[in-house]
Structure formats: C-alpha cells, structure tokens
N, CA, C and O of each residue as an XYZ file, in Angstrom:
668
protein
N     121.049    247.695    314.739
C     119.922    247.351    315.574
C     120.014    248.156    316.862
O     121.105    248.402    317.376
N     118.890    248.551    317.363
C     118.809    249.260    318.633
C     117.526    248.846    319.326
O     116.772    248.026    318.802
N     117.274    249.399    320.485
C     116.046    249.085    321.218
C     114.856    249.696    320.489
O     114.986    250.752    319.869
N     113.691    249.041    320.557
C     112.490    249.621    319.948
C     112.161    250.965    320.602
O     112.546    251.200    321.747
N     111.457    251.846    319.892
C     111.098    253.141    320.476
C     110.240    252.979    321.736
O     110.309    253.807    322.644
N     109.446    251.930    321.791
C     108.630    251.556    322.953
C     108.112    250.157    322.680
O     108.064    249.720    321.531
N     107.730    249.463    323.722
C     107.153    248.120    323.588
C     105.831    248.117    324.338
O     105.751    248.567    325.481
N     104.799    247.607    323.685
C     103.478    247.538    324.298
C     103.183    246.122    324.775
O     103.501    245.150    324.091
N     102.579    246.012    325.943
C     102.075    244.728    326.425
C     100.742    244.479    325.722
O     100.010    245.421    325.415
N     100.434    243.221    325.472
C      99.174    242.880    324.812
C      97.982    243.334    325.642
O      96.902    243.572    325.100
N      98.167    243.456    326.947
C      97.076    243.868    327.834
C      96.941    245.380    327.976
O      96.060    245.854    328.693
N      97.804    246.148    327.300
C      97.740    247.614    327.389
C      96.429    248.118    326.803
O      95.936    247.597    325.802
N      95.878    249.137    327.440
C      94.637    249.727    326.939
C      94.911    250.514    325.655
O      96.057    250.822    325.326
N      93.850    250.821    324.955
C      93.992    251.604    323.729
C      94.523    253.004    324.036
O      95.291    253.557    323.250
N      94.125    253.578    325.164
C      94.622    254.905    325.550
C      96.127    254.834    325.835
O      96.875    255.729    325.439
N      96.571    253.776    326.518
C      98.002    253.610    326.796
C      98.781    253.442    325.493
O      99.870    253.993    325.334
N      98.218    252.684    324.575
C      98.875    252.468    323.284
C      98.987    253.770    322.507
O     100.033    254.063    321.929
N      97.918    254.547    322.492
C      97.934    255.828    321.778
C      98.980    256.757    322.382
O      99.698    257.439    321.650
N      99.073    256.791    323.702
C     100.056    257.640    324.371
C     101.477    257.169    324.072
O     102.362    257.990    323.832
N     101.702    255.849    324.084
C     103.037    255.313    323.784
C     103.437    255.628    322.346
O     104.584    255.995    322.092
N     102.521    255.492    321.419
C     102.805    255.810    320.015
C     103.137    257.294    319.862
O     104.072    257.661    319.150
N     102.352    258.149    320.544
C     102.590    259.587    320.475
C     103.945    259.942    321.081
O     104.720    260.688    320.483
N     104.227    259.407    322.267
C     105.470    259.731    322.966
C     106.690    259.248    322.186
O     107.728    259.909    322.180
N     106.563    258.093    321.529
C     107.682    257.528    320.763
C     107.814    258.175    319.394
O     108.853    258.049    318.746
N     106.771    258.867    318.948
C     106.797    259.452    317.610
C     106.823    258.373    316.545
O     107.419    258.550    315.482
N     106.174    257.259    316.834
C     106.202    256.103    315.933
C     104.833    255.881    315.292
O     103.805    256.297    315.827
N     104.841    255.224    314.146
C     103.582    254.872    313.485
C     103.197    253.424    313.764
O     102.082    253.003    313.454
N     104.114    252.666    314.347
C     103.820    251.299    314.764
C     104.798    250.898    315.843
O     105.941    251.355    315.877
N     104.324    250.025    316.732
C     105.154    249.566    317.850
C     104.988    248.052    318.031
O     103.939    247.493    317.711
N     106.028    247.403    318.544
C     105.921    245.968    318.803
C     105.047    245.689    320.023
O     104.975    246.482    320.962
N     104.389    244.538    319.972
C     103.518    244.099    321.061
C     104.039    242.760    321.569
O     104.308    241.851    320.783
N     104.179    242.645    322.890
C     104.616    241.395    323.501
C     103.515    240.867    324.400
O     102.699    241.616    324.939
N     103.522    239.546    324.542
C     102.497    238.905    325.356
C     103.089    238.167    326.529
O     104.202    238.450    326.973
N     102.319    237.207    327.028
C     102.749    236.453    328.203
C     104.124    235.841    327.979
O     104.522    235.584    326.843
N     104.830    235.616    329.046
C     106.213    235.171    328.962
C     106.321    233.722    328.541
O     105.416    232.920    328.770
N     107.441    233.400    327.924
C     107.677    232.028    327.475
C     107.727    231.074    328.656
O     107.313    229.921    328.536
N     108.234    231.541    329.807
C     108.341    230.668    330.970
C     106.972    230.261    331.484
O     106.831    229.216    332.119
N     105.960    231.081    331.216
C     104.617    230.756    331.683
C     103.812    229.936    330.700
O     102.682    229.552    331.000
N     104.358    229.662    329.548
C     103.633    228.914    328.529
C     103.945    227.433    328.642
O     105.041    227.061    329.060
N     103.006    226.595    328.278
C     103.256    225.159    328.332
C     104.432    224.782    327.447
O     104.562    225.281    326.330
N     105.280    223.909    327.944
C     106.412    223.420    327.162
C     107.606    224.354    327.180
O     108.618    224.069    326.539
N     107.512    225.464    327.898
C     108.627    226.409    327.939
C     109.699    225.893    328.880
O     109.407    225.190    329.848
N     110.932    226.245    328.591
C     112.048    225.821    329.423
C     112.181    226.684    330.654
O     111.518    227.713    330.791
N     113.051    226.249    331.552
C     113.306    227.011    332.773
C     114.211    228.190    332.455
O     114.761    228.288    331.358
N     114.357    229.072    333.411
C     115.221    230.238    333.207
C     114.431    231.518    333.307
O     113.276    231.530    333.734
N     115.073    232.589    332.908
C     114.412    233.888    332.963
C     113.220    233.913    332.025
O     113.304    233.436    330.894
N     112.102    234.474    332.496
C     110.948    234.583    331.599
C     111.245    235.566    330.472
O     111.824    236.627    330.706
N     110.857    235.220    329.270
C     111.098    236.078    328.113
C     109.747    236.436    327.491
O     108.921    235.559    327.236
N     109.529    237.731    327.250
C     108.267    238.100    326.614
C     108.214    237.566    325.184
O     109.218    237.553    324.472
N     107.060    237.141    324.793
C     106.859    236.599    323.455
C     106.360    237.709    322.545
O     105.376    238.383    322.849
N     107.058    237.891    321.412
C     106.655    238.909    320.453
C     105.418    238.409    319.709
O     105.418    237.307    319.162
N     104.374    239.220    319.692
C     103.121    238.839    319.044
C     102.939    239.501    317.682
O     102.235    238.971    316.822
N     103.565    240.646    317.486
C     103.420    241.385    316.241
C     103.583    242.866    316.518
O     104.033    243.259    317.595
N     103.218    243.685    315.546
C     103.289    245.141    315.704
C     101.914    245.735    315.453
O     101.178    245.292    314.572
N     101.587    246.728    316.231
C     100.311    247.416    316.076
C     100.579    248.791    315.463
O     101.569    249.451    315.782
N      99.675    249.205    314.578
C      99.841    250.507    313.927
C      99.029    251.573    314.640
O      98.043    251.284    315.318
N      99.465    252.799    314.472
C      98.744    253.938    315.041
C      97.347    254.032    314.430
O      96.400    254.445    315.099
N      97.223    253.653    313.175
C      95.918    253.692    312.505
C      94.950    252.713    313.163
O      93.792    253.052    313.405
N      95.424    251.494    313.456
C      94.562    250.496    314.094
C      94.115    250.967    315.477
O      92.961    250.775    315.859
N      95.022    251.577    316.216
C      94.680    252.082    317.554
C      93.662    253.216    317.425
O      92.681    253.251    318.168
N      93.884    254.131    316.501
C      92.969    255.261    316.320
C      91.583    254.787    315.893
O      90.574    255.295    316.382
N      91.529    253.822    314.988
C      90.229    253.298    314.551
C      89.488    252.640    315.701
O      88.287    252.853    315.868
N      90.189    251.844    316.494
C      89.552    251.172    317.629
C      89.078    252.181    318.671
O      88.027    251.999    319.286
N      89.859    253.248    318.867
C      89.468    254.275    319.843
C      88.288    255.104    319.350
O      87.563    255.686    320.156
N      88.091    255.163    318.043
C      86.988    255.973    317.511
C      85.630    255.308    317.717
O      84.592    255.935    317.505
N      85.635    254.035    318.133
C      84.390    253.305    318.413
C      84.415    252.803    319.855
O      84.400    251.592    320.076
N      84.454    253.703    320.843
C      84.621    253.276    322.232
C      83.455    252.471    322.800
O      83.647    251.694    323.735
N      82.257    252.639    322.255
C      81.096    251.961    322.825
C      80.920    250.545    322.294
O      80.199    249.750    322.896
N      81.558    250.220    321.195
C      81.424    248.874    320.631
C      82.334    247.932    321.400
O      83.456    248.298    321.748
N      81.870    246.746    321.662
C      82.679    245.742    322.363
C      83.525    244.968    321.375
O      83.457    245.200    320.168
N      84.333    244.036    321.898
C      85.190    243.226    321.027
C      84.361    242.406    320.046
O      84.811    242.114    318.938
N      83.170    242.042    320.448
C      82.307    241.264    319.557
C      81.950    242.059    318.307
O      81.623    241.477    317.273
N      82.009    243.381    318.396
C      81.670    244.233    317.255
C      82.910    244.794    316.565
O      82.815    245.743    315.786
N      84.060    244.214    316.847
C      85.264    244.621    316.141
C      86.060    245.733    316.789
O      87.000    246.248    316.184
N      85.707    246.116    318.003
C      86.442    247.179    318.678
C      87.002    246.638    320.002
O      86.323    246.688    321.028
N      88.213    246.130    319.982
C      88.784    245.555    321.202
C      89.099    246.623    322.243
O      89.218    247.805    321.920
N      89.230    246.203    323.463
C      89.523    247.115    324.562
C      91.019    247.159    324.892
O      91.454    248.026    325.649
N      91.805    246.243    324.339
C      93.247    246.245    324.595
C      94.001    245.982    323.290
O      93.422    245.544    322.296
N      95.297    246.258    323.317
C      96.136    246.166    322.129
C      96.161    244.749    321.546
O      96.176    244.577    320.327
N      96.165    243.742    322.415
C      96.235    242.359    321.954
C      95.065    241.950    321.074
O      95.171    240.981    320.322
N      93.955    242.668    321.153
C      92.790    242.350    320.333
C      92.791    243.030    318.976
O      91.904    242.785    318.159
N      93.776    243.881    318.728
C      93.857    244.589    317.446
C      94.586    243.740    316.411
O      95.319    242.819    316.771
N      94.391    244.042    315.135
C      95.170    243.325    314.111
C      96.654    243.696    314.236
O      97.007    244.874    314.272
N      97.501    242.690    314.302
C      98.946    242.896    314.434
C      99.641    242.389    313.188
O      99.344    241.294    312.710
N     100.569    243.180    312.654
C     101.338    242.677    311.512
C     102.509    241.871    312.057
O     103.013    242.148    313.146
N     102.935    240.881    311.300
C     103.976    239.956    311.749
C     105.273    240.110    310.957
O     106.099    239.198    310.946
N     105.459    241.243    310.301
C     106.708    241.497    309.575
C     107.841    241.641    310.578
O     107.737    242.424    311.522
N     108.926    240.892    310.384
C     110.077    240.980    311.271
C     111.305    240.425    310.561
O     111.197    239.836    309.485
N     112.469    240.615    311.165
C     113.692    240.013    310.649
C     114.322    239.189    311.767
O     114.199    239.514    312.948
N     114.992    238.126    311.368
C     115.664    237.254    312.317
C     116.942    237.922    312.804
O     117.623    238.607    312.041
N     117.261    237.723    314.063
C     118.454    238.312    314.650
C     119.740    237.885    313.972
O     120.741    238.597    314.055
N     119.741    236.744    313.303
C     120.941    236.263    312.629
C     121.034    236.684    311.168
O     121.969    236.292    310.469
N     120.075    237.477    310.701
C     120.070    237.889    309.291
C     121.214    238.857    309.010
O     121.566    239.688    309.847
N     121.784    238.731    307.815
C     122.849    239.655    307.423
C     122.230    240.950    306.888
O     121.019    241.038    306.687
N     123.078    241.942    306.666
C     122.613    243.267    306.237
C     121.812    243.194    304.938
O     120.837    243.927    304.773
N     122.211    242.320    304.017
C     121.519    242.177    302.738
C     120.067    241.739    302.960
O     119.150    242.283    302.344
N     119.868    240.764    303.834
C     118.499    240.275    304.097
C     117.659    241.316    304.832
O     116.470    241.474    304.556
N     118.289    242.025    305.772
C     117.562    243.049    306.517
C     117.111    244.160    305.572
O     115.956    244.586    305.613
N     118.010    244.620    304.735
C     117.661    245.671    303.775
C     116.564    245.185    302.831
O     115.631    245.929    302.529
N     116.669    243.947    302.364
C     115.630    243.380    301.505
C     114.279    243.330    302.193
O     113.257    243.645    301.584
N     114.268    242.933    303.465
C     113.008    242.866    304.215
C     112.405    244.259    304.395
O     111.190    244.426    304.286
N     113.237    245.249    304.667
C     112.740    246.621    304.805
C     112.147    247.125    303.494
O     111.091    247.759    303.486
N     112.821    246.845    302.397
C     112.334    247.300    301.083
C     111.040    246.593    300.712
O     110.082    247.232    300.278
N     111.007    245.267    300.884
C     109.812    244.496    300.515
C     108.598    244.849    301.374
O     107.471    244.864    300.879
N     108.824    245.131    302.648
C     107.710    245.415    303.553
C     107.175    246.842    303.404
O     106.054    247.131    303.822
N     107.975    247.732    302.809
C     107.604    249.154    302.677
C     107.405    249.802    304.042
O     106.651    250.766    304.170
N     108.077    249.276    305.057
C     107.972    249.822    306.404
C     109.233    250.599    306.752
O     110.311    250.321    306.229
N     109.087    251.563    307.631
C     110.220    252.389    308.057
C     111.170    251.610    308.961
O     112.377    251.852    308.957
N     110.622    250.672    309.737
C     111.434    249.888    310.670
C     110.793    248.530    310.890
O     109.596    248.348    310.670
N     111.611    247.577    311.330
C     111.136    246.222    311.598
C     111.670    245.733    312.939
O     112.779    246.087    313.340
N     110.872    244.916    313.633
C     111.390    244.304    314.851
C     112.387    243.202    314.495
O     112.264    242.546    313.461
N     113.369    243.012    315.364
C     114.349    241.949    315.204
C     114.014    240.902    316.259
O     113.877    241.224    317.439
N     113.884    239.655    315.835
C     113.457    238.594    316.742
C     114.424    237.421    316.708
O     115.250    237.291    315.804
N     114.295    236.574    317.720
C     115.000    235.298    317.704
C     114.034    234.240    318.214
O     113.151    234.522    319.024
N     114.216    233.030    317.731
C     113.322    231.930    318.071
C     113.535    231.496    319.521
O     114.663    231.427    320.010
N     112.438    231.211    320.183
C     112.474    230.653    321.530
C     112.344    229.131    321.424
O     111.833    228.630    320.423
N     112.792    228.397    322.424
C     112.730    226.936    322.362
C     111.327    226.373    322.134
O     111.167    225.304    321.546
N     110.302    227.109    322.609
C     108.935    226.601    322.459
C     108.289    227.009    321.136
O     107.103    226.757    320.923
N     109.062    227.637    320.247
C     108.527    228.004    318.941
C     108.077    229.440    318.829
O     107.818    229.913    317.722
N     107.973    230.152    319.941
C     107.611    231.558    319.895
C     108.791    232.398    319.435
O     109.867    231.874    319.148
N     108.579    233.689    319.370
C     109.637    234.617    318.978
C     109.860    235.628    320.092
O     108.912    236.147    320.680
N     111.123    235.897    320.369
C     111.490    236.892    321.365
C     111.913    238.166    320.641
O     112.672    238.108    319.673
N     111.431    239.304    321.099
C     111.825    240.602    320.549
C     113.194    240.960    321.111
O     113.351    241.087    322.325
N     114.197    241.127    320.228
C     115.540    241.453    320.711
C     116.019    242.832    320.236
O     117.070    243.304    320.671
N     115.263    243.473    319.358
C     115.692    244.788    318.901
C     114.791    245.351    317.826
O     113.697    244.850    317.565
N     115.289    246.410    317.211
C     114.528    247.178    316.210
C     115.531    247.685    315.196
O     116.584    248.195    315.581
N     115.241    247.564    313.934
C     116.140    248.060    312.892
C     115.324    248.931    311.944
O     114.221    248.571    311.533
N     115.893    250.083    311.608
C     115.174    251.022    310.747
C     115.932    251.234    309.438
O     117.097    250.859    309.303
N     115.245    251.838    308.490
C     115.893    252.182    307.226
C     117.068    253.116    307.489
O     118.112    252.993    306.848
N     116.909    254.040    308.416
C     117.983    254.969    308.739
C     119.208    254.216    309.264
O     120.339    254.555    308.916
N     118.988    253.192    310.101
C     120.105    252.376    310.602
C     120.862    251.742    309.439
O     122.093    251.726    309.421
N     120.122    251.225    308.479
C     120.751    250.543    307.346
C     121.510    251.531    306.462
O     122.602    251.223    305.984
N     120.941    252.710    306.243
C     121.633    253.718    305.441
C     122.933    254.121    306.124
O     123.967    254.252    305.467
N     122.887    254.317    307.435
C     124.104    254.675    308.175
C     125.153    253.565    308.076
O     126.337    253.840    307.882
N     124.714    252.315    308.211
C     125.657    251.194    308.138
C     126.293    251.111    306.753
O     127.507    250.950    306.630
N     125.473    251.223    305.718
C     125.998    251.173    304.363
C     126.940    252.335    304.091
O     127.948    252.170    303.404
N     126.619    253.519    304.628
C     127.487    254.680    304.459
C     128.839    254.431    305.127
O     129.887    254.704    304.543
N     128.805    253.909    306.360
C     130.072    253.622    307.060
C     130.916    252.621    306.286
O     132.129    252.791    306.161
N     130.270    251.568    305.761
C     131.014    250.564    304.994
C     131.598    251.173    303.723
O     132.744    250.898    303.369
N     130.821    251.992    303.044
C     131.314    252.605    301.817
C     132.440    253.589    302.123
O     133.425    253.651    301.386
N     132.303    254.353    303.194
C     133.353    255.299    303.577
C     134.659    254.561    303.884
O     135.735    254.998    303.476
N     134.555    253.429    304.613
C     135.755    252.639    304.899
C     136.396    252.119    303.618
O     137.619    252.125    303.483
N     135.569    251.669    302.682
C     136.092    251.155    301.411
C     136.790    252.261    300.624
O     137.848    252.027    300.040
N     136.215    253.452    300.600
C     136.827    254.581    299.887
C     138.146    254.960    300.550
O     139.142    255.196    299.865
N     138.156    255.018    301.882
C     139.391    255.351    302.593
C     140.475    254.311    302.338
O     141.643    254.654    302.159
N     140.085    253.046    302.323
C     141.053    251.981    302.050
C     141.588    252.106    300.624
O     142.782    251.922    300.390
N     140.713    252.418    299.678
C     141.149    252.586    298.287
C     142.082    253.780    298.165
O     143.068    253.729    297.429
N     141.774    254.855    298.882
C     142.644    256.029    298.844
C     144.011    255.709    299.439
O     145.034    256.171    298.935
N     144.027    254.926    300.499
C     145.299    254.543    301.097
C     146.110    253.682    300.130
O     147.315    253.874    299.968
N     145.427    252.730    299.492
C     146.131    251.887    298.519
C     146.670    252.745    297.386
O     147.814    252.573    296.966
N     145.864    253.657    296.894
C     146.287    254.535    295.809
C     147.426    255.426    296.277
O     148.411    255.615    295.563
N     147.290    255.956    297.449
C     148.319    256.835    297.979
C     149.629    256.079    298.175
O     150.692    256.571    297.797
N     149.559    254.897    298.758
C     150.758    254.093    298.969
C     151.360    253.689    297.629
O     152.576    253.722    297.443
N     150.491    253.310    296.707
C     150.978    252.918    295.387
C     151.665    254.064    294.670
O     152.727    253.877    294.075
N     151.069    255.254    294.720
C     151.686    256.397    294.035
C     152.983    256.807    294.715
O     153.930    257.209    294.038
N     153.046    256.712    296.042
C     154.298    257.039    296.738
C     155.389    256.026    296.390
O     156.549    256.398    296.211
N     155.022    254.762    296.296
C     155.995    253.720    295.950
C     156.511    253.929    294.534
O     157.711    253.813    294.285
N     155.610    254.238    293.606
C     156.023    254.467    292.226
C     156.933    255.684    292.125
O     157.917    255.652    291.386
N     156.631    256.744    292.841
C     157.487    257.934    292.832
C     158.860    257.603    293.400
O     159.875    258.062    292.877
N     158.899    256.814    294.460
C     160.174    256.408    295.057
C     161.000    255.592    294.064
O     162.209    255.788    293.942
N     160.326    254.664    293.345
C     161.031    253.850    292.350
C     161.552    254.721    291.199
O     162.661    254.491    290.716
N     160.785    255.702    290.755
C     161.234    256.590    289.687
C     162.459    257.389    290.117
O     163.426    257.530    289.368
N     162.394    257.908    291.337
C     163.542    258.667    291.850
C     164.778    257.771    291.945
O     165.887    258.213    291.642
N     164.600    256.560    292.348
C     165.724    255.636    292.522
C     166.348    255.297    291.169
O     167.568    255.173    291.062
N     165.518    255.146    290.141
C     166.015    254.797    288.801
C     166.789    255.964    288.178
O     167.738    255.741    287.427
N     166.398    257.189    288.478
C     167.042    258.342    287.871
C     168.384    258.674    288.532
O     169.124    259.503    288.001
N     168.709    258.086    289.615
C     169.991    258.357    290.302
C     171.102    257.651    289.685
O     172.239    257.771    290.140
C-alpha cells in the first residue's frame, strides 16, 4: 500500500479534476468529501476526510464535453456530482483478499479504506496490481532462498556425514 497518486475533493471543479488526473497519469482517482468531525454523530478529534468513491477520467471528460448543460441535465460542475465507483479494499484485508478484489474489479488499483466510527470510510492508502506482483515476487524469492539454504545445509551435512563414515 502507498499513498494515492492524487486525491480529489468533492468540490473540485472538472478542470481541476482533469488536471489532477493528467498530472498523476491515472485513469481514476479517489474523491473525499466533508470531514467526519463535521458530520452529525461524529466523534471528537482530528477531522478525517470521508472517502466517497473514485472518479474516472472518462466521467470527467464526458462531463467537460457538455460545459453548457447544468447538473439538472446530467453535467455536474464539480467532481462530487459525477458517478463515483465504490470499489475498495479494507485496510485489514490480507494479501489474498486484496489480490482477489483487484482481479474481480478488473481495475489497475484500488483505494484502501478503514471504517470511521460514524459509519463512513476513511481513505488510508492505495494498492495497485504492481504492488501485489512485487509483494508476491518478494515472498516467492524469500521462499526460494530459504529452500536453497535448507538444501545447501542438508547437502553439506550429508557430505560431512559421508566423510566421517569413510574415516
């Protein structure tokens, strides 16, 4: 898990969203809204942005292609008015579940969230297919190295025992 390539506020304009998507080189970005501390029933403490979903570059481009239409006609003026996908993984999910979610969603990356006391979700990170491939590679490399060490130690021990028996 790492930080998202960029995070958009729900109040960001479509031009700001397009620029953030371009600068991040991403096809979708997470969108956060008003803070949990400002919502009814929220606990005290540091305000935490509430994850609302992810917006795609396609949705932003389509909305920007109809600049004269108002929200009533399906063309919102800010990111929060666009269709947001809610695919995400829980921060406590193990690698197996994260990989499964990435495969099932057919997405390159997913936001990582954790539940807030008021029922909302907080964005805590971003996990990509590349992250998972790297993690699996590291685990497999460690397993191979451990097997080689066991084999190496075993073969050295057997050679030592053979030499000892022949004396």
